[in-house]
Coordinates of C-alpha atoms in Angstrom, one line a residue:
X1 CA -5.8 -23.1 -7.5
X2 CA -9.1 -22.2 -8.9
X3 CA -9.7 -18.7 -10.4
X4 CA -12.6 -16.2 -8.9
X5 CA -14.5 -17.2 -11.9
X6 CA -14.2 -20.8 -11.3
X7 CA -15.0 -20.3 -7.4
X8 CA -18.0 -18.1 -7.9
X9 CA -19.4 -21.0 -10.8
X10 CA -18.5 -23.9 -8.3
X11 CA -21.0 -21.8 -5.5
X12 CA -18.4 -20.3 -3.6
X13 CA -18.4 -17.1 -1.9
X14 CA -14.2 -16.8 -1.1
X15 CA -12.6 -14.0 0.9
X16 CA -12.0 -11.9 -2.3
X17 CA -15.9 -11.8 -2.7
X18 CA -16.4 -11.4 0.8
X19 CA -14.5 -8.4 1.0
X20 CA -16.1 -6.9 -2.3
X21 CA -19.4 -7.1 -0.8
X22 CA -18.8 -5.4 2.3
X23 CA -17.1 -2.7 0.5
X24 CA -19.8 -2.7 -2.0
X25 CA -22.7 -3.0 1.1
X26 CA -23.9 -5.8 -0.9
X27 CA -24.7 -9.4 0.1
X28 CA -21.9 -12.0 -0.8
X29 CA -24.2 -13.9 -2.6
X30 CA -24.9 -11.2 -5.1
X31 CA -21.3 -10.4 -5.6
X32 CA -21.0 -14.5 -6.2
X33 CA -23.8 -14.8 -9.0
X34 CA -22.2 -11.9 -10.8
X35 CA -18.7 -12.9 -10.6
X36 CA -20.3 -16.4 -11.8
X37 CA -21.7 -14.3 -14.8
X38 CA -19.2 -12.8 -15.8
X39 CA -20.4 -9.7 -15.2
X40 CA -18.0 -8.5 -12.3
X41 CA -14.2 -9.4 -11.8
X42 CA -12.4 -9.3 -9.1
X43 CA -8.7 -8.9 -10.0
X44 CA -6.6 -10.7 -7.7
X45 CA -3.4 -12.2 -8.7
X46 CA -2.4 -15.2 -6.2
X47 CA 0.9 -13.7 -5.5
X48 CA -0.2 -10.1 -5.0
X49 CA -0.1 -10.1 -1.0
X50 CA -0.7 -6.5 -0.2
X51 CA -4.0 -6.6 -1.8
X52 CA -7.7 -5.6 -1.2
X53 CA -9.7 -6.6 -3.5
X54 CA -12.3 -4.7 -5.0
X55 CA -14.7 -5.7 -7.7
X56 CA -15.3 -4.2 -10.7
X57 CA -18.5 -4.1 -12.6
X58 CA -21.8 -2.1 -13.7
X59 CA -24.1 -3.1 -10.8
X60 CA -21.3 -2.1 -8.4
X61 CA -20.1 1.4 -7.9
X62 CA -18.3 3.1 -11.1
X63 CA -14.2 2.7 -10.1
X64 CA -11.3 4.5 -11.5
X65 CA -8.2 3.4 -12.6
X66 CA -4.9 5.6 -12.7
X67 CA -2.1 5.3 -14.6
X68 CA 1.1 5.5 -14.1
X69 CA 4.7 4.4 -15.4
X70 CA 7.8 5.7 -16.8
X71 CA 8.8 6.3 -20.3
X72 CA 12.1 5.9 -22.2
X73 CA 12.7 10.1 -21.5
X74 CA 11.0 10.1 -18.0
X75 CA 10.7 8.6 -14.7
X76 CA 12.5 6.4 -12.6
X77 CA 11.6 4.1 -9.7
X78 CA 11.4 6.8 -7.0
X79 CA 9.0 9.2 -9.4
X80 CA 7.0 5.7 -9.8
X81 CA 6.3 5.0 -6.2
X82 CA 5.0 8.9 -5.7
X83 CA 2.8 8.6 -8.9
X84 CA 1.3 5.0 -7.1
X85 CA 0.9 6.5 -3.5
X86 CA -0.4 9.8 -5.1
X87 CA -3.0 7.5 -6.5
X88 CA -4.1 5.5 -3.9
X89 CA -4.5 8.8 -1.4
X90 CA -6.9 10.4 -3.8
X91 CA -9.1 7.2 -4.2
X92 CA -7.6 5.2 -7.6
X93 CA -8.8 1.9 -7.5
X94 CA -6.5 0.3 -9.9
X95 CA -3.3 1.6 -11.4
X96 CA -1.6 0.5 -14.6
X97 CA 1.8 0.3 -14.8
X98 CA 2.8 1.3 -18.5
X99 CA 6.5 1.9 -18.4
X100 CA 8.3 1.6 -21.1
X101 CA 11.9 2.9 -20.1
X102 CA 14.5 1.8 -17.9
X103 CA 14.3 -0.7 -14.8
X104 CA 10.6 -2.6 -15.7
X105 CA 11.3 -5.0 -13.6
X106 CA 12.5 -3.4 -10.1
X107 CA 9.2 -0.6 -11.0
X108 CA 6.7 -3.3 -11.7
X109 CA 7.7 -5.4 -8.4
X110 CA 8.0 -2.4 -6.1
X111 CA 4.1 -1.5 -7.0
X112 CA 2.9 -5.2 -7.1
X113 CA 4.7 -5.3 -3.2
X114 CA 3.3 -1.9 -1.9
X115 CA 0.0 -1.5 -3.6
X116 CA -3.1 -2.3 -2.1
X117 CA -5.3 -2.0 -4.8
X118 CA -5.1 -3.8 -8.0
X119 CA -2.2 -3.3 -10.7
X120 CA -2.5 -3.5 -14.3
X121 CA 0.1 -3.8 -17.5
X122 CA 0.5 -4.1 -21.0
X123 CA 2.8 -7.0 -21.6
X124 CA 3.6 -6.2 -25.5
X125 CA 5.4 -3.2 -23.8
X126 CA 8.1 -4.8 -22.3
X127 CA 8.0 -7.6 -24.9
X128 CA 9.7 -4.4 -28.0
X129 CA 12.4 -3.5 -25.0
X130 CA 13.3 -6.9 -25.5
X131 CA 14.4 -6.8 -28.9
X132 CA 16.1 -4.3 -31.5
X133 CA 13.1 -4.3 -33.8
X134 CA 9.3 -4.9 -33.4
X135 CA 9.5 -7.3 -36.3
X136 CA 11.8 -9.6 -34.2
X137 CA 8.8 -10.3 -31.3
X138 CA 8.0 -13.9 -31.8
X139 CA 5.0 -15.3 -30.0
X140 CA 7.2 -17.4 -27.6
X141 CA 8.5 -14.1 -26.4
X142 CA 5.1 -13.0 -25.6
X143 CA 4.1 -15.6 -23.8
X144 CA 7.5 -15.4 -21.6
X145 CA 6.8 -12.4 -21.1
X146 CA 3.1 -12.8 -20.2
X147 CA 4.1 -15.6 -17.7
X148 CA 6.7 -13.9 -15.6
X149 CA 5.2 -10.8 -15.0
X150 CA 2.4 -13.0 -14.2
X151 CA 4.7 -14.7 -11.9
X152 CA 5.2 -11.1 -10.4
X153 CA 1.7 -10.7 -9.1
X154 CA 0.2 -8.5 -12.1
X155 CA -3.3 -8.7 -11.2
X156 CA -4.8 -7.5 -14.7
X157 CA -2.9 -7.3 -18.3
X158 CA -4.4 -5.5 -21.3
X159 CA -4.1 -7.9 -24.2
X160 CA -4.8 -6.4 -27.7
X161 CA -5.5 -9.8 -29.2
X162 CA -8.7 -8.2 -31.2
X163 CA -6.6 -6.6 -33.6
X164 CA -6.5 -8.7 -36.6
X165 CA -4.6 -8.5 -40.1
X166 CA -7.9 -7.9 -41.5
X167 CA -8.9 -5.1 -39.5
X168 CA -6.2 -3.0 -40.7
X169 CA -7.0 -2.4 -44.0
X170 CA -10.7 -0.5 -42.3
X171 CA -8.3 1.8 -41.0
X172 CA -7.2 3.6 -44.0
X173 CA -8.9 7.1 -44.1
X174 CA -8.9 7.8 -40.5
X175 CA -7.5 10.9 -39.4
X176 CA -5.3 9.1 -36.9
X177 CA -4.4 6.4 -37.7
X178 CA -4.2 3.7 -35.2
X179 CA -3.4 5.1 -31.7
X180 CA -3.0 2.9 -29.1
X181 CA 0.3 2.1 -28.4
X182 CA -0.3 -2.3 -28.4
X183 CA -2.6 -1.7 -31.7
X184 CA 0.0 0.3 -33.7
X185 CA 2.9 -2.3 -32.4
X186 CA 0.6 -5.2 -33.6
X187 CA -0.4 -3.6 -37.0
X188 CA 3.4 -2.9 -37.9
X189 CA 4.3 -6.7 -36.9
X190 CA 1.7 -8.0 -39.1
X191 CA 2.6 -5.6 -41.7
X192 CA 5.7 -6.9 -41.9
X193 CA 5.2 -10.6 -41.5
X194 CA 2.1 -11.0 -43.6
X195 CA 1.1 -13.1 -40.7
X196 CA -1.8 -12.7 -38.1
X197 CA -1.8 -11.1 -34.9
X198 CA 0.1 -13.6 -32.9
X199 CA -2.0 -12.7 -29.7
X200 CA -5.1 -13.9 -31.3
X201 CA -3.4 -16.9 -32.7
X202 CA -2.2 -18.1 -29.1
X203 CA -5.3 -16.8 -27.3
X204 CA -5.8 -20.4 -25.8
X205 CA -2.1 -20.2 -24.6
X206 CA -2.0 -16.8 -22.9
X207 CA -5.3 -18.1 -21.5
X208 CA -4.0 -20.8 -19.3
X209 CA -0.8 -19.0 -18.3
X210 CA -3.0 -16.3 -16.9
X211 CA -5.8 -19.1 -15.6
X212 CA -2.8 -20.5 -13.1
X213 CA -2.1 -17.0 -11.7
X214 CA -5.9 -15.7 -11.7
X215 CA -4.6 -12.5 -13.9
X216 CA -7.7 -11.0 -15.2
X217 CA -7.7 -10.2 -19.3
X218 CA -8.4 -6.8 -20.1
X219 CA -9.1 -6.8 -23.9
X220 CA -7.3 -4.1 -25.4
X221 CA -9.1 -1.5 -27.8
X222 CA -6.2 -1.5 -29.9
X223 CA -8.0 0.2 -33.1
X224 CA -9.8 2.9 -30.7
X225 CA -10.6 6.2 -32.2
X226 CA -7.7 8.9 -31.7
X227 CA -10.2 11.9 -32.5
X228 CA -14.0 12.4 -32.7
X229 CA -13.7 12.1 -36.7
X230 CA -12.6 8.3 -36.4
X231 CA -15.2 7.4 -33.5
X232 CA -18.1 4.8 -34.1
X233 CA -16.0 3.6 -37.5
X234 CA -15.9 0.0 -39.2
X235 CA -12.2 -0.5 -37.9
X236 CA -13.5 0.2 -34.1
X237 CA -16.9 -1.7 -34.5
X238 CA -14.9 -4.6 -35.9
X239 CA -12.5 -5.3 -33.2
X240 CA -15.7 -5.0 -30.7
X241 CA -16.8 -8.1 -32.6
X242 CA -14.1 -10.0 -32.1
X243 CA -13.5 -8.9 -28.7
X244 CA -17.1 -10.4 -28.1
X245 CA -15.9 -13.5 -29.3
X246 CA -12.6 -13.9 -27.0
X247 CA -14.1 -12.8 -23.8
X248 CA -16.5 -15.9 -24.2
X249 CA -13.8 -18.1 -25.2
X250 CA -11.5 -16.6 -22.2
X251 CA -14.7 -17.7 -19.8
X252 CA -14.2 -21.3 -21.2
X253 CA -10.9 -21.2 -20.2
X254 CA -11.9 -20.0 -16.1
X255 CA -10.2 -16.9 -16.8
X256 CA -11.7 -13.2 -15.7
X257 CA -12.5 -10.7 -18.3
X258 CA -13.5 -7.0 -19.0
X259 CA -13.0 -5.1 -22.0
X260 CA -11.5 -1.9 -22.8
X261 CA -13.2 1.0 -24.5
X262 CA -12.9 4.3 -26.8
X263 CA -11.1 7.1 -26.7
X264 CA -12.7 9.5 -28.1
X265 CA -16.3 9.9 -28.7
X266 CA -18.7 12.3 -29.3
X267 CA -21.0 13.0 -26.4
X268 CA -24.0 11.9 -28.6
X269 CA -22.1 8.4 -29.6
X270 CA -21.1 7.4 -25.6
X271 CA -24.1 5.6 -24.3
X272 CA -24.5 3.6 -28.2
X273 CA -20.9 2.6 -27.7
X274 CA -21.7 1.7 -24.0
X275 CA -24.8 -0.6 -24.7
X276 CA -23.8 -1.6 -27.8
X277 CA -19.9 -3.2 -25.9
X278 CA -22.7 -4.5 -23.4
X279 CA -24.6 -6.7 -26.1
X280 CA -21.7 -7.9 -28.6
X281 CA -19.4 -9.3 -25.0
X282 CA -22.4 -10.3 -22.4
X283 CA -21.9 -7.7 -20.0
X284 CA -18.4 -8.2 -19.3
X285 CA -17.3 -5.3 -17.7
X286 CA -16.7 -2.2 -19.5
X287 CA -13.5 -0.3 -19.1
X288 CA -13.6 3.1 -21.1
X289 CA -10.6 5.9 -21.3
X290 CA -12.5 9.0 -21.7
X291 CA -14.4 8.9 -23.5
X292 CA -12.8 12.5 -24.3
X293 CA -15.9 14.7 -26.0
X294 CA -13.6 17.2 -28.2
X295 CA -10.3 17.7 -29.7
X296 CA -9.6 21.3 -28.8
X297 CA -8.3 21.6 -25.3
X298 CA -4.7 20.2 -24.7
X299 CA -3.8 20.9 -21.3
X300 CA -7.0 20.3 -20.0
X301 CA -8.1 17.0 -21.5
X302 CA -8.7 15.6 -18.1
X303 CA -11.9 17.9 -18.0
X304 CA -12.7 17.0 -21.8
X305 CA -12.4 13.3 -21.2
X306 CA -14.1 13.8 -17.1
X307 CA -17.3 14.6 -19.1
X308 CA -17.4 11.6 -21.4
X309 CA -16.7 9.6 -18.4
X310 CA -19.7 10.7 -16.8
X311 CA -21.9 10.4 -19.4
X312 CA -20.3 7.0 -20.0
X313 CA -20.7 5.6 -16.1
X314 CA -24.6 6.5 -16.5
X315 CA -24.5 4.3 -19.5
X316 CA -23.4 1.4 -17.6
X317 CA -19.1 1.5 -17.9
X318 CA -18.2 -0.3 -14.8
X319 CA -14.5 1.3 -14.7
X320 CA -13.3 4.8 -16.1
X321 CA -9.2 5.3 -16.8
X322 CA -8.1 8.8 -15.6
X323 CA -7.1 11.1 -17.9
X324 CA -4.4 13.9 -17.0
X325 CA -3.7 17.2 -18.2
X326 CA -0.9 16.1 -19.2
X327 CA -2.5 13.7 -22.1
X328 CA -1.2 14.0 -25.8
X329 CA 1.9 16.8 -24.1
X330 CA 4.1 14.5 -22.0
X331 CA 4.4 12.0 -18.7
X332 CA 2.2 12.8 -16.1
X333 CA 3.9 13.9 -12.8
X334 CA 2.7 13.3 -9.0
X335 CA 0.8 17.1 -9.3
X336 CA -1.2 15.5 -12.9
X337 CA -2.1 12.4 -11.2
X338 CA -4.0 14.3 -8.4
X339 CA -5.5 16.6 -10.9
X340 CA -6.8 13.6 -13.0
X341 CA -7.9 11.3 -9.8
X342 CA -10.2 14.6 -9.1
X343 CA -11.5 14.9 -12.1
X344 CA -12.5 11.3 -12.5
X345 CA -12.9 10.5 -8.9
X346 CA -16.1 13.1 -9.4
X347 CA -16.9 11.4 -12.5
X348 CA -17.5 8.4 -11.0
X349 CA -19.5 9.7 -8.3
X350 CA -21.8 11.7 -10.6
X351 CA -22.9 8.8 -12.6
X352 CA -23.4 6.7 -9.5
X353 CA -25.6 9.3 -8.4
X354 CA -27.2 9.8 -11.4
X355 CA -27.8 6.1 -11.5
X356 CA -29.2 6.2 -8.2
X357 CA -27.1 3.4 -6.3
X358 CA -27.8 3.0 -2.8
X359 CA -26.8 5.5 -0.7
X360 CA -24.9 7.7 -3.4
X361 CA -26.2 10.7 -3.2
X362 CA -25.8 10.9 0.9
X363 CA -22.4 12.3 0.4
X364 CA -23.3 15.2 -1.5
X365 CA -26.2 15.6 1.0
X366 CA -23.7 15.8 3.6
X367 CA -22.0 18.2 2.8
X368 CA -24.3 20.7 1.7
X369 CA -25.7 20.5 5.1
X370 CA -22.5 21.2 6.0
X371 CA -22.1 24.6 3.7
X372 CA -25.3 25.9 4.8
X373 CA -24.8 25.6 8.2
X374 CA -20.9 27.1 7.8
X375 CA -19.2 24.4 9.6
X376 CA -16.2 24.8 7.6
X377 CA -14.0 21.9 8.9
X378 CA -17.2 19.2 8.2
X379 CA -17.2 20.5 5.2
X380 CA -13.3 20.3 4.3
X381 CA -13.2 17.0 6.5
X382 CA -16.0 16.1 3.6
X383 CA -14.7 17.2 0.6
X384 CA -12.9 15.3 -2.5
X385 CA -9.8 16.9 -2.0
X386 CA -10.1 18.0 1.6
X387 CA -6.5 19.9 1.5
X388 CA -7.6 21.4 -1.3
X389 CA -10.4 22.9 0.0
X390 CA -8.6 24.0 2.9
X391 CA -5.9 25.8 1.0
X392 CA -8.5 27.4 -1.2
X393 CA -10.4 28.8 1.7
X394 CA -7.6 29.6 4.0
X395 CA -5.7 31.5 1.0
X396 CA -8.0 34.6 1.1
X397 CA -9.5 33.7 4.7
X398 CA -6.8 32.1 6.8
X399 CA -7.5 32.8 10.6
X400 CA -9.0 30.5 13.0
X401 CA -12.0 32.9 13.6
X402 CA -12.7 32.4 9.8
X403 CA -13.5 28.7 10.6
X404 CA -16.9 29.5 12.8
X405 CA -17.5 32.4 9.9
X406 CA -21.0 32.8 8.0
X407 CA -19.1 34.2 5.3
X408 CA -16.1 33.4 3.0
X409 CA -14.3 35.9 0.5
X410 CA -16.8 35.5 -2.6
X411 CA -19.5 37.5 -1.4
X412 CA -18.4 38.7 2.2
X413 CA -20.5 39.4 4.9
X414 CA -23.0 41.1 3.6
X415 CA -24.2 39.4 0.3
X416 CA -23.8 36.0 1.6
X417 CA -27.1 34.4 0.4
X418 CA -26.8 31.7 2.8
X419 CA -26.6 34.0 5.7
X420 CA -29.6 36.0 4.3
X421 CA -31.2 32.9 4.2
X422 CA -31.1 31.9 7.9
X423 CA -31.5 35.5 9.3
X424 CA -34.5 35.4 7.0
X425 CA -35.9 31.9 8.2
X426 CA -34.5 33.3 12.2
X427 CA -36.8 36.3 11.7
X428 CA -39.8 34.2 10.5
X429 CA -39.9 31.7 12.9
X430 CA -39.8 34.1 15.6
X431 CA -42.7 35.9 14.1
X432 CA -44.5 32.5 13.8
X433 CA -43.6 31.7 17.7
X434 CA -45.8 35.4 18.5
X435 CA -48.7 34.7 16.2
X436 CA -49.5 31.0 16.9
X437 CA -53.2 32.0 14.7
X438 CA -51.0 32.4 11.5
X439 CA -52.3 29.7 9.1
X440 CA -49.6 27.9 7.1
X441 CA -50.3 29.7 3.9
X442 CA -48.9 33.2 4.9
X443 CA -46.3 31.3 7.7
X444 CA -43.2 31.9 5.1
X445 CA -40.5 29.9 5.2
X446 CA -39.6 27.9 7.9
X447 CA -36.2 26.5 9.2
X448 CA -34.7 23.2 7.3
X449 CA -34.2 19.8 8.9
X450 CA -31.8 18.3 6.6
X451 CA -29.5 15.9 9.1
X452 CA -27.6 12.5 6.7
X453 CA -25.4 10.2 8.6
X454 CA -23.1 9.1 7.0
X455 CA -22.6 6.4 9.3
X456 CA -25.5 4.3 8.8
X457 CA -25.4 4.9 4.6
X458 CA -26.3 2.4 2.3
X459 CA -23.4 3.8 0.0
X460 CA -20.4 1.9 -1.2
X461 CA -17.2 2.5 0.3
X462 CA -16.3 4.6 -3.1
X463 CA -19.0 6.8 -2.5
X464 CA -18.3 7.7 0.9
X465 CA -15.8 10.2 2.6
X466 CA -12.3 9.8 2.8
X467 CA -12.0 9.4 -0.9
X468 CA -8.7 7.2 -0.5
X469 CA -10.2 4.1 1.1
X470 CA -7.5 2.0 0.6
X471 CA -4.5 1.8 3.5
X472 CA -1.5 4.0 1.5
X473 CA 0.4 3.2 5.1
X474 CA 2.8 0.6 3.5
X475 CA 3.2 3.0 -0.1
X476 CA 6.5 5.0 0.2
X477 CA 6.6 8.6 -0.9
X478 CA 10.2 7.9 -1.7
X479 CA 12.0 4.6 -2.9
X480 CA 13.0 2.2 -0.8
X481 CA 15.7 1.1 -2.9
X482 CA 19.2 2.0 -2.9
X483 CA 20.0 3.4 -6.4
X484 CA 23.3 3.8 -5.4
X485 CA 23.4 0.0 -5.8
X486 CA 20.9 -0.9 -8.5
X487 CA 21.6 -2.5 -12.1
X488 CA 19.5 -1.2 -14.9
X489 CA 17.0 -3.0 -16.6
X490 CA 17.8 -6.8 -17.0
X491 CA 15.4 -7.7 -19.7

């Protein structure tokens, strides 16, 4: 069965692009020439049946991905299926499953069966549970590995085959070291073997294995900077160069690409690492974490990194990965994964906006309207987080009455500049209606006639209220499984 990629170059429009371009309120044969480009994937996995697809690229809205997974401390298949419906309610486009602890397989089926959007893993993970040591991974092991969770409907897998022997030594002097997870695994393996990054050296392999399936590659940034002192280095700038190189030769093979980005950066260094991923891989799509702008705030990382996202969706990243307060301190729970889908949920929309897409801004217009004219339940009905901004509202004001109020608790009734507004505007245009004469100069302000419909807005879907715009109706809260009966982890 052809891949998206090979559709879209034959002159195919197929369901996947179909759907992409209504959500995107963009005409199929748009979505076509840029799938055809290389310039937007659509990551769709021919055995993931619960799926809508969505498309992910820099001339369609900015999309977020969350992740989730369990750790060798942490987490078990119930947590799991929280974290993924907790994500797809507040508006994740993808997910990543990076578990690492116990049960990969029964976790990594149960999200591929109940999630509607896209899912995402790093195969080296489950390739070190398989053995005692890292040094014993063999490259036959990888590509088993590769294959069956393949097999499994994995619709993306991030593949840190950039990392060569070396790059390593362009490391030395950092002030973290290596940091991702893949990349350090990788640098110990060739440390050891005095061989090259096996990834690399079966790159045509992995590339028909994930051809048959349609499994878009995500190129791991496996020497990413850990800290803003390590960002924009020789090491980083080196595996983008090579990462140029496989995406091309991953488009020979039919096979869907986008390429993963820093860490963190600087807030004058995001939009040169943006444009400069742009130029070295052909506009594949660019699929940043962070970038986080300073070192200092543990705890609240997921605002430090929300801000380099922004700046990095002006630039032209196509897909931002959620960061949670919980970064660098510990596994994210169900409570962190709504924090960080907020934060980067309004990243996204702020450099869609500030890009002027179609249709963007309509949201935000909406709502004001609805804040000025204090109809409170538009405007929670509106919002991000609509419970949120509910409970916020109804913690100091929580009557019925208070919903027709022109007032909440930060000002109160008298100092409510909105209210002061209207009376003001009330009073002048009843002035104006007894002195017909008045020329327009010394009329005053008059009353506003901002009125957006939502309905009929050119926005994408992501860009439009309710922020979850994926059906969550088949995602349990709680497993389905009965742990009673299940084995642990079989690999």
């Amino acid at each position: 069965m052809p891949t998206q990629l090979e559709h879209a170059r034959d002159g195919t429009v197929t369901d996947a692009m179909q759907r992409v371009a209504d959500r995107e309120n963009r005409d199929p044969e748009f979505v076509r020439e840029q799938v055809a480009d290389g310039q937007v994937v659509i990551p769709a996995n021919h055995h993931h049946d619960a799926l809508d697809p969505m498309g992910i690229g820099r001339e369609l809205a900015t999309k977020v991905n969350a992740n989730i997974g369990n750790s060798e401390t942490t987490g078990g298949l119930d947590e799991e299926l929280e974290k993924l419906h907790t994500a797809v309610h507040f508006g994740a486009d993808t997910v990543m499953d990076l578990s690492t602890g116990d049960n990969l397989d029964e976790i990594r089926t149960a999200n591929v069966d109940h999630s509607p959007v896209p899912v995402g893993t790093v195969p080296i993970y489950e390739a070190v549970t398989r053995v005692d040591d890292v040094v014993d991974i063999t490259a036959d092991l990888l590509l088993d590995v590769v294959e069956k969770q393949a097999e499994q409907g994995v619709d993306y897998m991030t593949l840190h085959a950039g990392v060569l022997a070396e790059h390593l030594p362009l490391t030395d002097g950092r002030t973290t070291g290596i940091v991702s997870r893949g990349g350090s695994i990788l640098a110990q393996w060739m440390e050891e073997h005095g061989e090259q990054n096996p990834l690399f050296t079966h790159y045509d392999e992995l590339c028909e294995i994930l051809r048959e399936h349609d499994v878009t590659i995500s190129l791991g940034d496996g020497l990413r900077p850990g800290s803003l002192a390590d960002a924009s280095d020789d090491a980083q700038f080196a595996e983008l160069d090579t990462l140029g190189d496989l995406t091309r030769r991953a488009w020979d093979h039919g096979v869907q690409v986008m390429v993963e980005g820093p860490g963190h950066v600087p807030m004058d260094e995001i939009r040169e690492n943006v444009e400069r991923q742009q130029e070295v891989c052909d506009g594949a799509p660019f699929y940043v974490l962070g970038p986080l702008v300073t070192d200092v705030a543990p705890g609240y990382d997921h605002i430090t990194s929300s801000i380099g996202a922004t700046e990095a969706a002006r630039a032209g990243a196509a897909m931002l990965c959620y960061v949670t307060p919980k970064e660098h301190l510990g596994l994210p729970d169900a409570e962190d994964v709504r924090e960080g889908m907020a934060a980067y949920r309004i990243a996204a929309h702020a450099g869609d906006v500030a890009n002027d897409l179609p249709g963007a801004r309509d949201w935000d217009d909406a709502v004001s309207e609805a804040r000025y004219n204090f109809d409170w339940e538009r405007q929670f009905d509106l919002s991000l987080d609509p419970e949120r901004a509910q409970d916020y509202h109804d913690q100091t004001l929580p009557g019925d009455n208070y919903k027709d109020a022109r007032f909440c608790s930060m000002c109160g009734v008298e100092f409510c500049s909105m209210r002061i507004d209207q009376d003001a505007r009330a009073i002048e245009n009843d002035d104006a209606e007894t002195d017909a004469s008045e020329d327009s100069e010394s009329a005053g302000m008059t009353g506003l006639t901002g009125s957006t419909d939502l309905d009929t807005s050119a926005a994408a879907e992501v860009n439009l209220p309710p922020t979850g715009t994926h059906d969550d109706a088949d995602l349990p809260e709680e497993s389905p499984v009965d742990h009673s009966q299940a084995s642990g982890d079989d690999d």
